[in-house]
mmCIF file of C-alpha atoms in Angstrom:
data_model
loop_
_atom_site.group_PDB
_atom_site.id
_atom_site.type_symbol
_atom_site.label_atom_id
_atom_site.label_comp_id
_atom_site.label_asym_id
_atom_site.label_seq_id
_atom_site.Cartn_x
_atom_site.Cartn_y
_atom_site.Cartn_z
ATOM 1 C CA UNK F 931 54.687 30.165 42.335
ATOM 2 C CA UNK F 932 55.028 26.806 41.314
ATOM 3 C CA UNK F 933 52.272 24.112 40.426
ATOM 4 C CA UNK F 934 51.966 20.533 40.080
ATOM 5 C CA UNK F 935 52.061 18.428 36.638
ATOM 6 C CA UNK F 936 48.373 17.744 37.577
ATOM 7 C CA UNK F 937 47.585 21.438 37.998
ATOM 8 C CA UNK F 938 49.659 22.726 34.540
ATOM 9 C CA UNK F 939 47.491 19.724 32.801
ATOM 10 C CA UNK F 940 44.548 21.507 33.863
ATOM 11 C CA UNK F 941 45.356 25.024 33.668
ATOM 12 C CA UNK F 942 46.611 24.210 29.616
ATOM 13 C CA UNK F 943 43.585 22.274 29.273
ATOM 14 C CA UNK F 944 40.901 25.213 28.763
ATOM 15 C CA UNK F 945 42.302 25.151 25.514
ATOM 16 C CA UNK F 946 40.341 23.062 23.189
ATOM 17 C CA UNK F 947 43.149 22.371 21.034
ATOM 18 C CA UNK F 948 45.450 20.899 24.060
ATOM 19 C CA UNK F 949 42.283 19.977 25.778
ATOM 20 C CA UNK F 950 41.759 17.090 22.514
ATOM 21 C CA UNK F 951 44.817 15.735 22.569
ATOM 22 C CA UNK F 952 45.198 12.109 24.107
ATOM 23 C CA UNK F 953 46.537 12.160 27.737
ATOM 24 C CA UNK F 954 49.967 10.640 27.133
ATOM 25 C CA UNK F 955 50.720 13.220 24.544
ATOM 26 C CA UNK F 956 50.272 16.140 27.051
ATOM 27 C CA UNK F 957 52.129 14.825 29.678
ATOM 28 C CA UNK F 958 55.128 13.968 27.234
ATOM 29 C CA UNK F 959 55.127 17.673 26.269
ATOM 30 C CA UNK F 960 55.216 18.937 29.810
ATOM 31 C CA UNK F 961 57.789 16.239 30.420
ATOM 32 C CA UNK F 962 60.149 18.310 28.333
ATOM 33 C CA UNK F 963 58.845 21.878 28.550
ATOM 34 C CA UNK F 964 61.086 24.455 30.593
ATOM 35 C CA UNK F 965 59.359 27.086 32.636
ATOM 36 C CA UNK F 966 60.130 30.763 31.535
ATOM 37 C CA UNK F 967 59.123 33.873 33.201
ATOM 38 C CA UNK F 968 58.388 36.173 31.271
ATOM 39 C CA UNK F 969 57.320 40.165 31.855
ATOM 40 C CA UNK F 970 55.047 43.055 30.294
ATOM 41 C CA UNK F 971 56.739 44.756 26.852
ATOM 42 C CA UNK F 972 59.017 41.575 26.409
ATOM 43 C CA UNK F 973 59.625 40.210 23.064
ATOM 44 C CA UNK F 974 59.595 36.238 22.471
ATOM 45 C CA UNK F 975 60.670 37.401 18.872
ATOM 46 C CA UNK F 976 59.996 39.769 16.097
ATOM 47 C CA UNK F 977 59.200 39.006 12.335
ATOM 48 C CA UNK F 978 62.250 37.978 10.399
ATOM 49 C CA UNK F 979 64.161 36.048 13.750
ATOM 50 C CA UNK F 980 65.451 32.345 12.883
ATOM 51 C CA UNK F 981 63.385 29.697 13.904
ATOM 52 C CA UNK F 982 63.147 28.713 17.351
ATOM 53 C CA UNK F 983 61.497 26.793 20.039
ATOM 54 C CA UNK F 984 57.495 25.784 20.704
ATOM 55 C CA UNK F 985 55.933 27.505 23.722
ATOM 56 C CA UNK F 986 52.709 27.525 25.623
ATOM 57 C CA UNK F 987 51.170 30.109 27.615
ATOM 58 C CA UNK F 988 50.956 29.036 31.334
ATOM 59 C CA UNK F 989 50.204 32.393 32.414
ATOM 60 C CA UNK F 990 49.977 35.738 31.201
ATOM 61 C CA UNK F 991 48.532 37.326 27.879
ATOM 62 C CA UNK F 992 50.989 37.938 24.963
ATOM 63 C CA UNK F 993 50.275 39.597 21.474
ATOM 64 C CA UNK F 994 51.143 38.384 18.024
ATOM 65 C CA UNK F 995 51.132 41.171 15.761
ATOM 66 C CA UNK F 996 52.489 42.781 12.470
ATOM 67 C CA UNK F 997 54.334 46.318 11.398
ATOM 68 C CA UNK F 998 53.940 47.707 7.987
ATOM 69 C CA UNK F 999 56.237 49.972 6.523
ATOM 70 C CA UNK F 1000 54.261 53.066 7.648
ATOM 71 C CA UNK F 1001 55.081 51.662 11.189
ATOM 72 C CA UNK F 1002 51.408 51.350 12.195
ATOM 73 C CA UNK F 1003 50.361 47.872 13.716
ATOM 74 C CA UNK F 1004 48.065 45.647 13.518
ATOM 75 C CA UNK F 1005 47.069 42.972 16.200
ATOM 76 C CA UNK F 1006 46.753 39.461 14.330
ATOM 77 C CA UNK F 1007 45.566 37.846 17.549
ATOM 78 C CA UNK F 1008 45.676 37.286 21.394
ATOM 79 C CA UNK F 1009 47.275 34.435 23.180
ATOM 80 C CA UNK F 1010 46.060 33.831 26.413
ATOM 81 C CA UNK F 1011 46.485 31.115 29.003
ATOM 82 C CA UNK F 1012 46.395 27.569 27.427
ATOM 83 C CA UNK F 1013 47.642 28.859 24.040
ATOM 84 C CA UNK F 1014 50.522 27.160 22.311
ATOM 85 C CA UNK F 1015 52.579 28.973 19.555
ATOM 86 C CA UNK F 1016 55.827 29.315 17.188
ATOM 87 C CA UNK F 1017 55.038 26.016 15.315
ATOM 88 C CA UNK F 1018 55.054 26.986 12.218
ATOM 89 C CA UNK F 1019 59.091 28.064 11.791
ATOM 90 C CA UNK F 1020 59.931 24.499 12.949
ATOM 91 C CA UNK F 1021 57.481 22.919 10.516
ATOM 92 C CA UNK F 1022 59.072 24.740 7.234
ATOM 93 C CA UNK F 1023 62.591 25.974 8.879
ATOM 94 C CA UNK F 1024 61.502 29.579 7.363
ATOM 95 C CA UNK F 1025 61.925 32.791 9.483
ATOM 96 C CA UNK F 1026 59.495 33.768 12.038
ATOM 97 C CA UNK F 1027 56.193 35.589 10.003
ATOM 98 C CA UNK F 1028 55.140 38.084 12.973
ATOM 99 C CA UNK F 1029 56.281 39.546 16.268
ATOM 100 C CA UNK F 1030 55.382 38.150 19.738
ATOM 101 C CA UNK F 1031 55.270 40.749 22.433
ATOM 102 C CA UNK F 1032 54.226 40.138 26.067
ATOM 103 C CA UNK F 1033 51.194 41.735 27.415
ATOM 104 C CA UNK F 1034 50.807 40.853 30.808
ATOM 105 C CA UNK F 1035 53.595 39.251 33.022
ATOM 106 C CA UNK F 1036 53.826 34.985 33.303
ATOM 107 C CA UNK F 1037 55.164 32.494 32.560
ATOM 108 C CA UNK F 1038 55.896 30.577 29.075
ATOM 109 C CA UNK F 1039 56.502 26.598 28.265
ATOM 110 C CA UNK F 1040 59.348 26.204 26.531
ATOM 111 C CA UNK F 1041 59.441 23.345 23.891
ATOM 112 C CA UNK F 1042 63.437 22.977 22.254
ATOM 113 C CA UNK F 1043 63.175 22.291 18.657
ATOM 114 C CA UNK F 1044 65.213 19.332 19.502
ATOM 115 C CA UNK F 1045 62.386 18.042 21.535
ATOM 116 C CA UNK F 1046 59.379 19.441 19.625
ATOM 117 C CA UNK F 1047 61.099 16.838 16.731
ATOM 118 C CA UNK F 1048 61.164 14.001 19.373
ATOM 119 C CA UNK F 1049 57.859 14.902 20.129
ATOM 120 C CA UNK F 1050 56.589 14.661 16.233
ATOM 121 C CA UNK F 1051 57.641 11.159 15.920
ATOM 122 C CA UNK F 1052 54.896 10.652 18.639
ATOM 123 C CA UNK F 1053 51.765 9.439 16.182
ATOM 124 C CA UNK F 1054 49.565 11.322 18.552
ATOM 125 C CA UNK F 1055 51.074 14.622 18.471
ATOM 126 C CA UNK F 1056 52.189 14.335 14.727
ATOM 127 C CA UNK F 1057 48.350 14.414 14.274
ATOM 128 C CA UNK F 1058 47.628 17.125 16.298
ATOM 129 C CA UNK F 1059 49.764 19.426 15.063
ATOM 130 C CA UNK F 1060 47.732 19.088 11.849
ATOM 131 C CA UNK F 1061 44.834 19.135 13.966
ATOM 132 C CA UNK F 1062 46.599 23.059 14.959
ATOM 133 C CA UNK F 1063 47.474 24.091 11.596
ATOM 134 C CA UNK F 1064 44.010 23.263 10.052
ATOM 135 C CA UNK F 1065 42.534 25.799 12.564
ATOM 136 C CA UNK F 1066 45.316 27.999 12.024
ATOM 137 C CA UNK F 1067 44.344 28.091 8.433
ATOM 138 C CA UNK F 1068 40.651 28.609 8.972
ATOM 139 C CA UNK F 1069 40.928 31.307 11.574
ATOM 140 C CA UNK F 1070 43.100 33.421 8.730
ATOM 141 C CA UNK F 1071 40.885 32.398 6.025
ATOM 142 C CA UNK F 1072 37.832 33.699 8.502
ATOM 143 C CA UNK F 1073 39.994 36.923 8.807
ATOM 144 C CA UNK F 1074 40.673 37.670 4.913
ATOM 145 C CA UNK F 1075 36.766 36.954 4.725
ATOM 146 C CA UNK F 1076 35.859 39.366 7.271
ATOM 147 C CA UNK F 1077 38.147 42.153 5.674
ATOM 148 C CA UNK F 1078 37.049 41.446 1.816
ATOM 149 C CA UNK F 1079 33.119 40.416 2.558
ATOM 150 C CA UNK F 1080 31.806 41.626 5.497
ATOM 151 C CA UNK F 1081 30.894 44.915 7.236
ATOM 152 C CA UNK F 1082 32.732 46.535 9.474
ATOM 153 C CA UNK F 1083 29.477 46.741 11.680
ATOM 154 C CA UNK F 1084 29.668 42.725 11.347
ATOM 155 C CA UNK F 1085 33.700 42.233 11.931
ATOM 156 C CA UNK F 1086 33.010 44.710 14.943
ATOM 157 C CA UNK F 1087 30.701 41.945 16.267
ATOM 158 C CA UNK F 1088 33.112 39.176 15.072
ATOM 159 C CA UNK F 1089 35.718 39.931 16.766
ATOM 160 C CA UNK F 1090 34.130 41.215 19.633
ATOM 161 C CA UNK F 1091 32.280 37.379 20.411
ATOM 162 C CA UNK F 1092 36.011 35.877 19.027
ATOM 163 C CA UNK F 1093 38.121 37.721 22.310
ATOM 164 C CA UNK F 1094 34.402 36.893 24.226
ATOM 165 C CA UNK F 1095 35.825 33.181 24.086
ATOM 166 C CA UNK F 1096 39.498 33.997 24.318
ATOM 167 C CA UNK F 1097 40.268 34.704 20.888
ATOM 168 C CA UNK F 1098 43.021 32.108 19.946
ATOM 169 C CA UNK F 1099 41.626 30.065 22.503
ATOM 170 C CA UNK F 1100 38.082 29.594 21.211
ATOM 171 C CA UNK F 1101 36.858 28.015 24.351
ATOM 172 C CA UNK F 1102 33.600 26.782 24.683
ATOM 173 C CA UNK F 1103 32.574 29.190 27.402
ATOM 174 C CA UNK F 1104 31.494 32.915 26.693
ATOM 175 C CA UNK F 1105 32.730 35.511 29.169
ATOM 176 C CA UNK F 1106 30.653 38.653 30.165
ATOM 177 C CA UNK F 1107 33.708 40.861 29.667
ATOM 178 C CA UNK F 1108 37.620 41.604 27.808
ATOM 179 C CA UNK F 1109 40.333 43.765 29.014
ATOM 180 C CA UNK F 1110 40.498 45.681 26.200
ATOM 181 C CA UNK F 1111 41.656 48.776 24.894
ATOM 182 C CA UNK F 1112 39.544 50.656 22.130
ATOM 183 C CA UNK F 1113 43.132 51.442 20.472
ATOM 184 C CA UNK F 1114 43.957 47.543 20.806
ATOM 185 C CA UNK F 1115 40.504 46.862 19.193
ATOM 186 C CA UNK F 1116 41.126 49.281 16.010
ATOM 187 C CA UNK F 1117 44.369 47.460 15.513
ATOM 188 C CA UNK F 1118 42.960 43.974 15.542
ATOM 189 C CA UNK F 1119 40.663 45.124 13.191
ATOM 190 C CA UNK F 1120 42.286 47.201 11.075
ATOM 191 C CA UNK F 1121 40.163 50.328 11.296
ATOM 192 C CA UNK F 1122 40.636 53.925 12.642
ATOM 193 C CA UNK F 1123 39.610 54.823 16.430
ATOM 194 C CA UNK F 1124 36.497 57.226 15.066
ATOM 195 C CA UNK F 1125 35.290 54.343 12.644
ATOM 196 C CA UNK F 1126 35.127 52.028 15.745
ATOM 197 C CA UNK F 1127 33.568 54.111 17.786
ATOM 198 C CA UNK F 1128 30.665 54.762 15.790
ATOM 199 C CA UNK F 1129 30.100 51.218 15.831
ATOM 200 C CA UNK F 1130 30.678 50.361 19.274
ATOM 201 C CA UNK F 1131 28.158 53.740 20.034
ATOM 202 C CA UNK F 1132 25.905 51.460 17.790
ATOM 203 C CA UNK F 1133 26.296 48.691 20.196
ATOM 204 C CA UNK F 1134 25.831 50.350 23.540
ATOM 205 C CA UNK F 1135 22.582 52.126 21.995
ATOM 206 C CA UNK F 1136 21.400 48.572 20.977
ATOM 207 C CA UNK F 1137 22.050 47.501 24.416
ATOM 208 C CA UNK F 1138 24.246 44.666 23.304
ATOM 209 C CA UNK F 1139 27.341 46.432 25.399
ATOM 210 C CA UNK F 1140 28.862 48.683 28.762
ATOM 211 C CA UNK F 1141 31.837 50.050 27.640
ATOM 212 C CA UNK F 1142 34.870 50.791 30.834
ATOM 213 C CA UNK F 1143 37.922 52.090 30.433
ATOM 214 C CA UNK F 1144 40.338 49.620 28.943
ATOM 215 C CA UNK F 1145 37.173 47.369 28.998
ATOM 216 C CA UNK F 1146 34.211 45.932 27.513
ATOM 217 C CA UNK F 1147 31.181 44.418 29.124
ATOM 218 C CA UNK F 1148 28.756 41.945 27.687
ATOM 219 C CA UNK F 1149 25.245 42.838 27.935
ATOM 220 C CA UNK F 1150 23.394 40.585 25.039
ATOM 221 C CA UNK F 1151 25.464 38.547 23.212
ATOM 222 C CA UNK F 1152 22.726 36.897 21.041
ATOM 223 C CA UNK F 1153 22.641 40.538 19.923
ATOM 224 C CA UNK F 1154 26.060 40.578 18.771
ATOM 225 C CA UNK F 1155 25.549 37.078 16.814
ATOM 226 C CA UNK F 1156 22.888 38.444 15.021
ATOM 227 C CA UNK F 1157 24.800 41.036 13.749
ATOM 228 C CA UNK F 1158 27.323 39.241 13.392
ATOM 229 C CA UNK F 1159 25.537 36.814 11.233
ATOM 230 C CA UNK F 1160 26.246 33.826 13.186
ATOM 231 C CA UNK F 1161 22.466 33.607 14.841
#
């Protein structure tokens, strides 16, 4: 399936971050992005891989995630349509600091380093990268927060409300349901399956949440925000 400049603009734009940026600088980076398919269990690269290209999410879901030595992992985040990623290896030259694995089959934007440096001479996109890498910084700051302050009734609810808006995304708009996995939710969070479902029990008795297989409805989300502090 193919789609239109007009219609990629739009589809990338329910991402606040690409959303923001001024009009020409959009349509210069879809002037010299690539289209790549991409399917389910692919890897766009692991920790440790050199450098690399820029890429946004046209379609699909993809997960950016970390391995200890034990070989358990843990989910850092989700990258869903809109999302744009890999910046940071071109920025410093260092190796890549987590793996990117495909979730669900679509199709990636594919910035060359080559043109990602064209693109930074631009004054527009210069600033918005720093305009990505300040939220970069604050989303991991919220997450070392959440792991040495806060509950893990109250990072349950975090990060629960954070996937409600698309996670990376952080759109504007709350949806009434995730695709996702109670195993997938441990991992983001760091936490065994029996601790999280004590708390998500908490949360259906509450009324807050329906819990499906593989998903999770939203019931009463001012709920969640009060336990998660953010009311």
């Amino acid at each position: 399936m193919t789609h239109s400049k007009t219609e990629v603009l739009k589809m990338m734009a329910i991402n606040p971050w690409f959303a923001g940026l001024p009009l020409a600088e959009r349509k210069a980076m879809l002037a010299v992005a690539t289209w790549v398919p991409v399917t389910a269990g692919e890897v766009v690269y692991r920790k440790g891989d050199e450098g690399g290209s820029f890429y946004g999410v046209l379609d699909g879901v993809l997960r950016v995630s970390i391995t200890g030595e034990d070989g358990r992992e843990g989910i850092l985040s989700v990258l869903e349509a809109g999302n744009w990623f890999g910046e940071m290896s071109l920025l410093d030259g260092e190796r890549r600091p987590h793996d990117v694995t495909v979730l669900r089959d679509g199709v990636l934007l594919v910035i060359t380093p080559q043109d990602f440096w064209r693109l930074m001479g631009r004054i527009g996109f210069a600033h918005g990268m720093t305009t990505l890498l300040s939220a970069r910084v604050r989303g991991l700051s919220g997450l070392v927060e959440d792991t040495m302050l806060r509950s893990t009734r109250m990072r349950v609810a975090r990060r629960l409300i954070s996937l409600a808006k698309g996670d990376m995304t952080m759109a504007a708009q709350v949806r009434t349901g995730v695709h996702v996995s109670h195993e997938e939710l441990a991992m983001m969070l760091g936490v065994t399956r029996q601790t999280l479902a004590k708390e998500l029990k908490h949360f259906v008795s509450e009324g807050a949440l329906v819990l499906g297989y593989g998903h999770i409805d939203f019931l009463d989300m001012a709920l969640l925000q009060r336990e998660a502090a953010l009311a």
